Structures are given as C-alpha cells and as structure tokens.
JSON list of C-alpha atoms in Angstrom, two decimals:
[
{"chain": "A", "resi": 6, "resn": "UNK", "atom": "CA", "xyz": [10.97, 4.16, -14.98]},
{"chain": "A", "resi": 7, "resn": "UNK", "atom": "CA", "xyz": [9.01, 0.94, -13.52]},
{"chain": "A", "resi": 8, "resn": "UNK", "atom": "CA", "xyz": [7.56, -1.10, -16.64]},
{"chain": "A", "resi": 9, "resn": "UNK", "atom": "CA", "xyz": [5.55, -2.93, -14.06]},
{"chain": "A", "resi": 10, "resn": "UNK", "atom": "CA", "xyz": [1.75, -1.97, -13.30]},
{"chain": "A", "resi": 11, "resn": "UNK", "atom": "CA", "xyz": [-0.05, -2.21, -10.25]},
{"chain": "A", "resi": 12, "resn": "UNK", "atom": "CA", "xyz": [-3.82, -1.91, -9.43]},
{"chain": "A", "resi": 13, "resn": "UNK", "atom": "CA", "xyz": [-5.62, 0.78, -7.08]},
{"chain": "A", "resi": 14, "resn": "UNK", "atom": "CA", "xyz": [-6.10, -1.67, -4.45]},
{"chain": "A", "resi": 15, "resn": "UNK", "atom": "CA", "xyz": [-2.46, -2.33, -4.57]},
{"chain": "A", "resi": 16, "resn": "UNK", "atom": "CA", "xyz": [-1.55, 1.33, -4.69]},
{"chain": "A", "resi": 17, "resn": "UNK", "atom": "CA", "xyz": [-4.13, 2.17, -1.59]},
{"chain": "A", "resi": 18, "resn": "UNK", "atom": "CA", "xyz": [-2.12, -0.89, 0.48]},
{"chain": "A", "resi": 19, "resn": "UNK", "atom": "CA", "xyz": [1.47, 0.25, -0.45]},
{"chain": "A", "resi": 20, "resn": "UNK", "atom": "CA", "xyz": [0.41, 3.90, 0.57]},
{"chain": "A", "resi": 21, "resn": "UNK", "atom": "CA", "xyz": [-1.22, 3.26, 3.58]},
{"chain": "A", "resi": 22, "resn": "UNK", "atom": "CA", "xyz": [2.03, 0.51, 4.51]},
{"chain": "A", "resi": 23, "resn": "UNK", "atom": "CA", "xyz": [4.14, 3.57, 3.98]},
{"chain": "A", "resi": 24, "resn": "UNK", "atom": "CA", "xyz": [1.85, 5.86, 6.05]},
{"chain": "A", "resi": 25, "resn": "UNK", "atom": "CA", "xyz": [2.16, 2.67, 9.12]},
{"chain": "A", "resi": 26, "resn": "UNK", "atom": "CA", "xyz": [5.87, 1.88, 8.87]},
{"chain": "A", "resi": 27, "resn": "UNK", "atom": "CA", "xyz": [7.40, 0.27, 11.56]},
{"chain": "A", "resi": 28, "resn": "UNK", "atom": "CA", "xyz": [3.99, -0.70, 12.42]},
{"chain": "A", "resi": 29, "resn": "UNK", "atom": "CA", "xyz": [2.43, -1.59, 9.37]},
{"chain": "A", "resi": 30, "resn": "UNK", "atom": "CA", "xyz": [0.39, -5.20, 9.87]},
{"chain": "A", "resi": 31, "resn": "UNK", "atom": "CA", "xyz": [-2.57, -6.17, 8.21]},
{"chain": "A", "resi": 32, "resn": "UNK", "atom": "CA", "xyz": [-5.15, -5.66, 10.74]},
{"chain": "A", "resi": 33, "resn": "UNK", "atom": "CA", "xyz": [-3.30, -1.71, 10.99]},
{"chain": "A", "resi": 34, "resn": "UNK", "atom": "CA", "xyz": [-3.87, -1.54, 7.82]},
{"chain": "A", "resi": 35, "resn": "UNK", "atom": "CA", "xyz": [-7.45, -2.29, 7.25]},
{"chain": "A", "resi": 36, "resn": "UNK", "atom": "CA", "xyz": [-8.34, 0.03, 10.02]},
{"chain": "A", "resi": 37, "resn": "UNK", "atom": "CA", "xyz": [-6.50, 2.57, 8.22]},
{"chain": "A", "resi": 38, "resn": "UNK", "atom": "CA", "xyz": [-7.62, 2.06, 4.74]},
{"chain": "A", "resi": 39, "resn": "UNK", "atom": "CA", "xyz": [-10.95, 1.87, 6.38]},
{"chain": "A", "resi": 40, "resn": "UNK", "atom": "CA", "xyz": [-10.33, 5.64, 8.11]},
{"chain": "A", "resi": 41, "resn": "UNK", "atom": "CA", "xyz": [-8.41, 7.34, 4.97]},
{"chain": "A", "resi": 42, "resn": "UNK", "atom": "CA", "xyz": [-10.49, 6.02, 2.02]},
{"chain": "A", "resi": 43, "resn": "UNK", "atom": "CA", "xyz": [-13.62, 4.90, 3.46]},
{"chain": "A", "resi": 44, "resn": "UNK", "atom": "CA", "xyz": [-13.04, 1.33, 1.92]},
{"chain": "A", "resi": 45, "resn": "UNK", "atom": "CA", "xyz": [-14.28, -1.98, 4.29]},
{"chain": "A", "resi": 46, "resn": "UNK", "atom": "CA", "xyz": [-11.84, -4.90, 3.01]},
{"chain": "A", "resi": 47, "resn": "UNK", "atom": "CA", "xyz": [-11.95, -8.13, 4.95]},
{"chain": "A", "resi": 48, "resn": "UNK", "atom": "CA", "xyz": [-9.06, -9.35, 6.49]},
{"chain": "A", "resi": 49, "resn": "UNK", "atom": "CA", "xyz": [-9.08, -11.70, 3.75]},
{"chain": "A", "resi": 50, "resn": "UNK", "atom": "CA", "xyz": [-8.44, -9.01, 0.89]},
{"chain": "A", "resi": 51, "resn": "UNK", "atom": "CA", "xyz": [-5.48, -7.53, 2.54]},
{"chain": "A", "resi": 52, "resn": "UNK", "atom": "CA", "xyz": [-3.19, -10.25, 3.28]},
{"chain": "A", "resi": 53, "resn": "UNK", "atom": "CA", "xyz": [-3.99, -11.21, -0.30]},
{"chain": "A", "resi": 54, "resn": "UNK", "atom": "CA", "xyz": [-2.64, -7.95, -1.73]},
{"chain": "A", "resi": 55, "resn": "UNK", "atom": "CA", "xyz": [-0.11, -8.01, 0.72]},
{"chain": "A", "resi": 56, "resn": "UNK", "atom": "CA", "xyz": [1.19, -11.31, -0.30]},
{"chain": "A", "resi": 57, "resn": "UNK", "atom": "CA", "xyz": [0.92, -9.90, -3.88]},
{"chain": "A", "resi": 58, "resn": "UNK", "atom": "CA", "xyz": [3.48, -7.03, -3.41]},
{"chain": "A", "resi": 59, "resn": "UNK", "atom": "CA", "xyz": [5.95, -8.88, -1.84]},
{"chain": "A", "resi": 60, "resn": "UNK", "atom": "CA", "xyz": [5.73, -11.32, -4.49]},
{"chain": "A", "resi": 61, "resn": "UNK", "atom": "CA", "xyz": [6.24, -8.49, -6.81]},
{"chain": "A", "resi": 62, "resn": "UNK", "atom": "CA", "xyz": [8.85, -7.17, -4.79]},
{"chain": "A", "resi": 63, "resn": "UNK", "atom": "CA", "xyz": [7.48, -4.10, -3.67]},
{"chain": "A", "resi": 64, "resn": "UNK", "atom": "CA", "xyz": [7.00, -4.99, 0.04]},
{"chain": "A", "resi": 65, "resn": "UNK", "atom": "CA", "xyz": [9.84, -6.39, 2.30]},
{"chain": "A", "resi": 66, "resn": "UNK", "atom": "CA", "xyz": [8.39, -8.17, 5.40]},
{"chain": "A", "resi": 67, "resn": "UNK", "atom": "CA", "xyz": [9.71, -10.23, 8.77]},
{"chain": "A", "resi": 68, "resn": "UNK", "atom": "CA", "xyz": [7.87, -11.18, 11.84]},
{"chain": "A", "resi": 69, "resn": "UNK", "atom": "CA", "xyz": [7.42, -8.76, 14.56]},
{"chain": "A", "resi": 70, "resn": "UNK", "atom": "CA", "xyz": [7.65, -9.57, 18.50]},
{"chain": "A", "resi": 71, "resn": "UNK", "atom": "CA", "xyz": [5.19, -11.91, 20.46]},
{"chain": "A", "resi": 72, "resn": "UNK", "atom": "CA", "xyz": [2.42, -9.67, 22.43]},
{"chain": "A", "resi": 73, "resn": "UNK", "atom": "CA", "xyz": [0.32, -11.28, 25.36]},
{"chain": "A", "resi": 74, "resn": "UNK", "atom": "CA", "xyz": [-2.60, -9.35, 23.69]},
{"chain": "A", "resi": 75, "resn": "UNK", "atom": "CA", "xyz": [-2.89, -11.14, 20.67]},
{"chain": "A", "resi": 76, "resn": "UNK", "atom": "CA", "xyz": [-2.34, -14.68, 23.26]},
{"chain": "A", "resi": 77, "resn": "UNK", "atom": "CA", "xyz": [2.09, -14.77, 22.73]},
{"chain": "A", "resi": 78, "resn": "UNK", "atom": "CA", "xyz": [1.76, -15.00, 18.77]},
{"chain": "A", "resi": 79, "resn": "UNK", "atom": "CA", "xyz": [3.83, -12.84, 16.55]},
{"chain": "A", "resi": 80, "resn": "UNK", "atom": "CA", "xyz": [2.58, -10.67, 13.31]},
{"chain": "A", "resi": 81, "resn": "UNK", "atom": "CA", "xyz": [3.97, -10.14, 10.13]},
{"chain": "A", "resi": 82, "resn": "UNK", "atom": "CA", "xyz": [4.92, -6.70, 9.94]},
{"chain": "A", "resi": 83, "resn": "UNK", "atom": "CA", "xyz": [5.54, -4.61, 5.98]},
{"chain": "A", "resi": 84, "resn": "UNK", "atom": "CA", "xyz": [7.56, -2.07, 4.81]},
{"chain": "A", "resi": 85, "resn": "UNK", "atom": "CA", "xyz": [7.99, -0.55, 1.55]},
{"chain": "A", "resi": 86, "resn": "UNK", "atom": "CA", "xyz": [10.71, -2.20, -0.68]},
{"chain": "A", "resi": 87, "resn": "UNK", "atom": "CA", "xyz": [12.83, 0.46, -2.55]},
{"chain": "A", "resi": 88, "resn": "UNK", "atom": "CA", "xyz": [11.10, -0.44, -5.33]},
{"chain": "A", "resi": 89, "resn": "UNK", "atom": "CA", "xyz": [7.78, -0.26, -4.08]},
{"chain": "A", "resi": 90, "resn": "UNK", "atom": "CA", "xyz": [8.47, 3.62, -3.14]},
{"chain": "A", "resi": 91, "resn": "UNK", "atom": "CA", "xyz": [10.07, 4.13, -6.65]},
{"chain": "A", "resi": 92, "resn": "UNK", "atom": "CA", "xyz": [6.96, 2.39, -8.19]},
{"chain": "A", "resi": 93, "resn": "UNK", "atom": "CA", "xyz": [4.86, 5.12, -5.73]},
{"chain": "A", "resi": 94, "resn": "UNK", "atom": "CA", "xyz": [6.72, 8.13, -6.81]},
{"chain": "A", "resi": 95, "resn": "UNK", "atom": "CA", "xyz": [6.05, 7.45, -10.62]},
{"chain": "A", "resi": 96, "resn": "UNK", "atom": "CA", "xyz": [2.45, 6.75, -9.84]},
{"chain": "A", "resi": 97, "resn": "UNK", "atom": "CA", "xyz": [2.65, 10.54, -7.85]},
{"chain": "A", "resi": 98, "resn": "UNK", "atom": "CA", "xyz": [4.73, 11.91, -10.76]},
{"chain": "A", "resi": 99, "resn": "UNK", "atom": "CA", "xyz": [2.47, 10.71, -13.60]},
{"chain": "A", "resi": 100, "resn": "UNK", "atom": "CA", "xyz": [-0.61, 11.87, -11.87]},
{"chain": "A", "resi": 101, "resn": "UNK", "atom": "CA", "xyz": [0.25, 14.92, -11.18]},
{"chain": "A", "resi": 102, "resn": "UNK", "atom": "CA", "xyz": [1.61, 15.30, -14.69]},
{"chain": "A", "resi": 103, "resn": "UNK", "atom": "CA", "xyz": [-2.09, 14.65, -15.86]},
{"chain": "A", "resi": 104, "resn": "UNK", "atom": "CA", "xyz": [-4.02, 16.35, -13.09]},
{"chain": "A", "resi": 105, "resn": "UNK", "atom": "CA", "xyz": [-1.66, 19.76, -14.83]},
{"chain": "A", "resi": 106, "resn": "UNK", "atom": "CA", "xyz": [-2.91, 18.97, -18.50]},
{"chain": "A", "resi": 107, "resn": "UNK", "atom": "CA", "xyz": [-6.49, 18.37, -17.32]},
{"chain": "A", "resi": 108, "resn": "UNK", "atom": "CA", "xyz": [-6.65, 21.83, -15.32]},
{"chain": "A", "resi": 109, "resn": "UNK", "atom": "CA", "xyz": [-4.49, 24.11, -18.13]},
{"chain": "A", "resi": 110, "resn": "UNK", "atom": "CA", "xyz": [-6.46, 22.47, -21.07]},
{"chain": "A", "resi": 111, "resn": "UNK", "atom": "CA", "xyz": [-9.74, 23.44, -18.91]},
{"chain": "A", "resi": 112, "resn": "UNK", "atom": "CA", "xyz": [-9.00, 27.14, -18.85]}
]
C-alpha cells in the first residue's frame, strides 16, 4: 500500500493524464479537466500540479516533437509513473470500499 497522500486536484490531473496518454500535455489537459469535471484551472495551476507529481514520482515526462502550429516549439508530454497508477488504484480501491459501507449501513 502507498503511505503517500495526494490531494483531489492531484488525483483529477493523474486521472485525466491517464485518460490522455500518449497525448497528455498541459493545455490537453485543462481542456479535459474542463469537459469531465466542469473545473476552469489556468494554465498556471496545471503545470504546477504537474510539476508536483513528477516530483513525487507519480508522473514520468519527456519532450514531445516540434509542430509548426504551436511556431516549431516542442511540449512536454506526461504519462503515469507505475507508481502513480498504483497510487490511483488504492484511491479506486479505498473508495469503493467506503462507497459499500455507506450504501449497506443505509439499508
């Protein structure tokens, strides 16, 4: 089990990196995060999480390929660490753990 904690905001990036892989970039993702959760983060806000989980060691990252469309520059393209799917599973284990108490102690 993965001692380590991580925040919603961190746990709304990692899945929505997942969801984008090969593709997943930080503009990608706040257009996605924007369509799936309904959540307007600046630019600003994601490479800062971003930059977080790889520290952490739950994102792997390398430079992608030059485009003409963004004027020959390259961008920094994620993917989910082993770790940082382990660390997803638990938080999808536990949750559904306590969603199963919540509804059977309901009834």
């Amino acid at each position: 089990m993965i001692q380590e904690n991580i925040s919603q905001q961190e746990e709304i990036v990692l899945l929505a990196v997942g969801s984008l892989e090969p593709e997943a970039y930080a503009y990608g993702l706040q257009l996605e995060i924007k369509t799936q959760v309904k959540l307007s983060w600046s630019i600003g806000t994601i490479h800062t999480i971003l930059y977080r989980l790889e520290k952490k060691g739950l994102l792997d990252s390398e430079m992608g390929g030059a485009s003409q469309k963004r004027g020959g520059r390259s961008k920094r393209l994620y993917k989910l660490s082993s770790k940082g799917l382990r660390m997803l599973e638990q938080i999808q284990f536990t949750r559904q753990s306590m969603w199963a108490n919540l509804s059977t102690n309901r009834h």
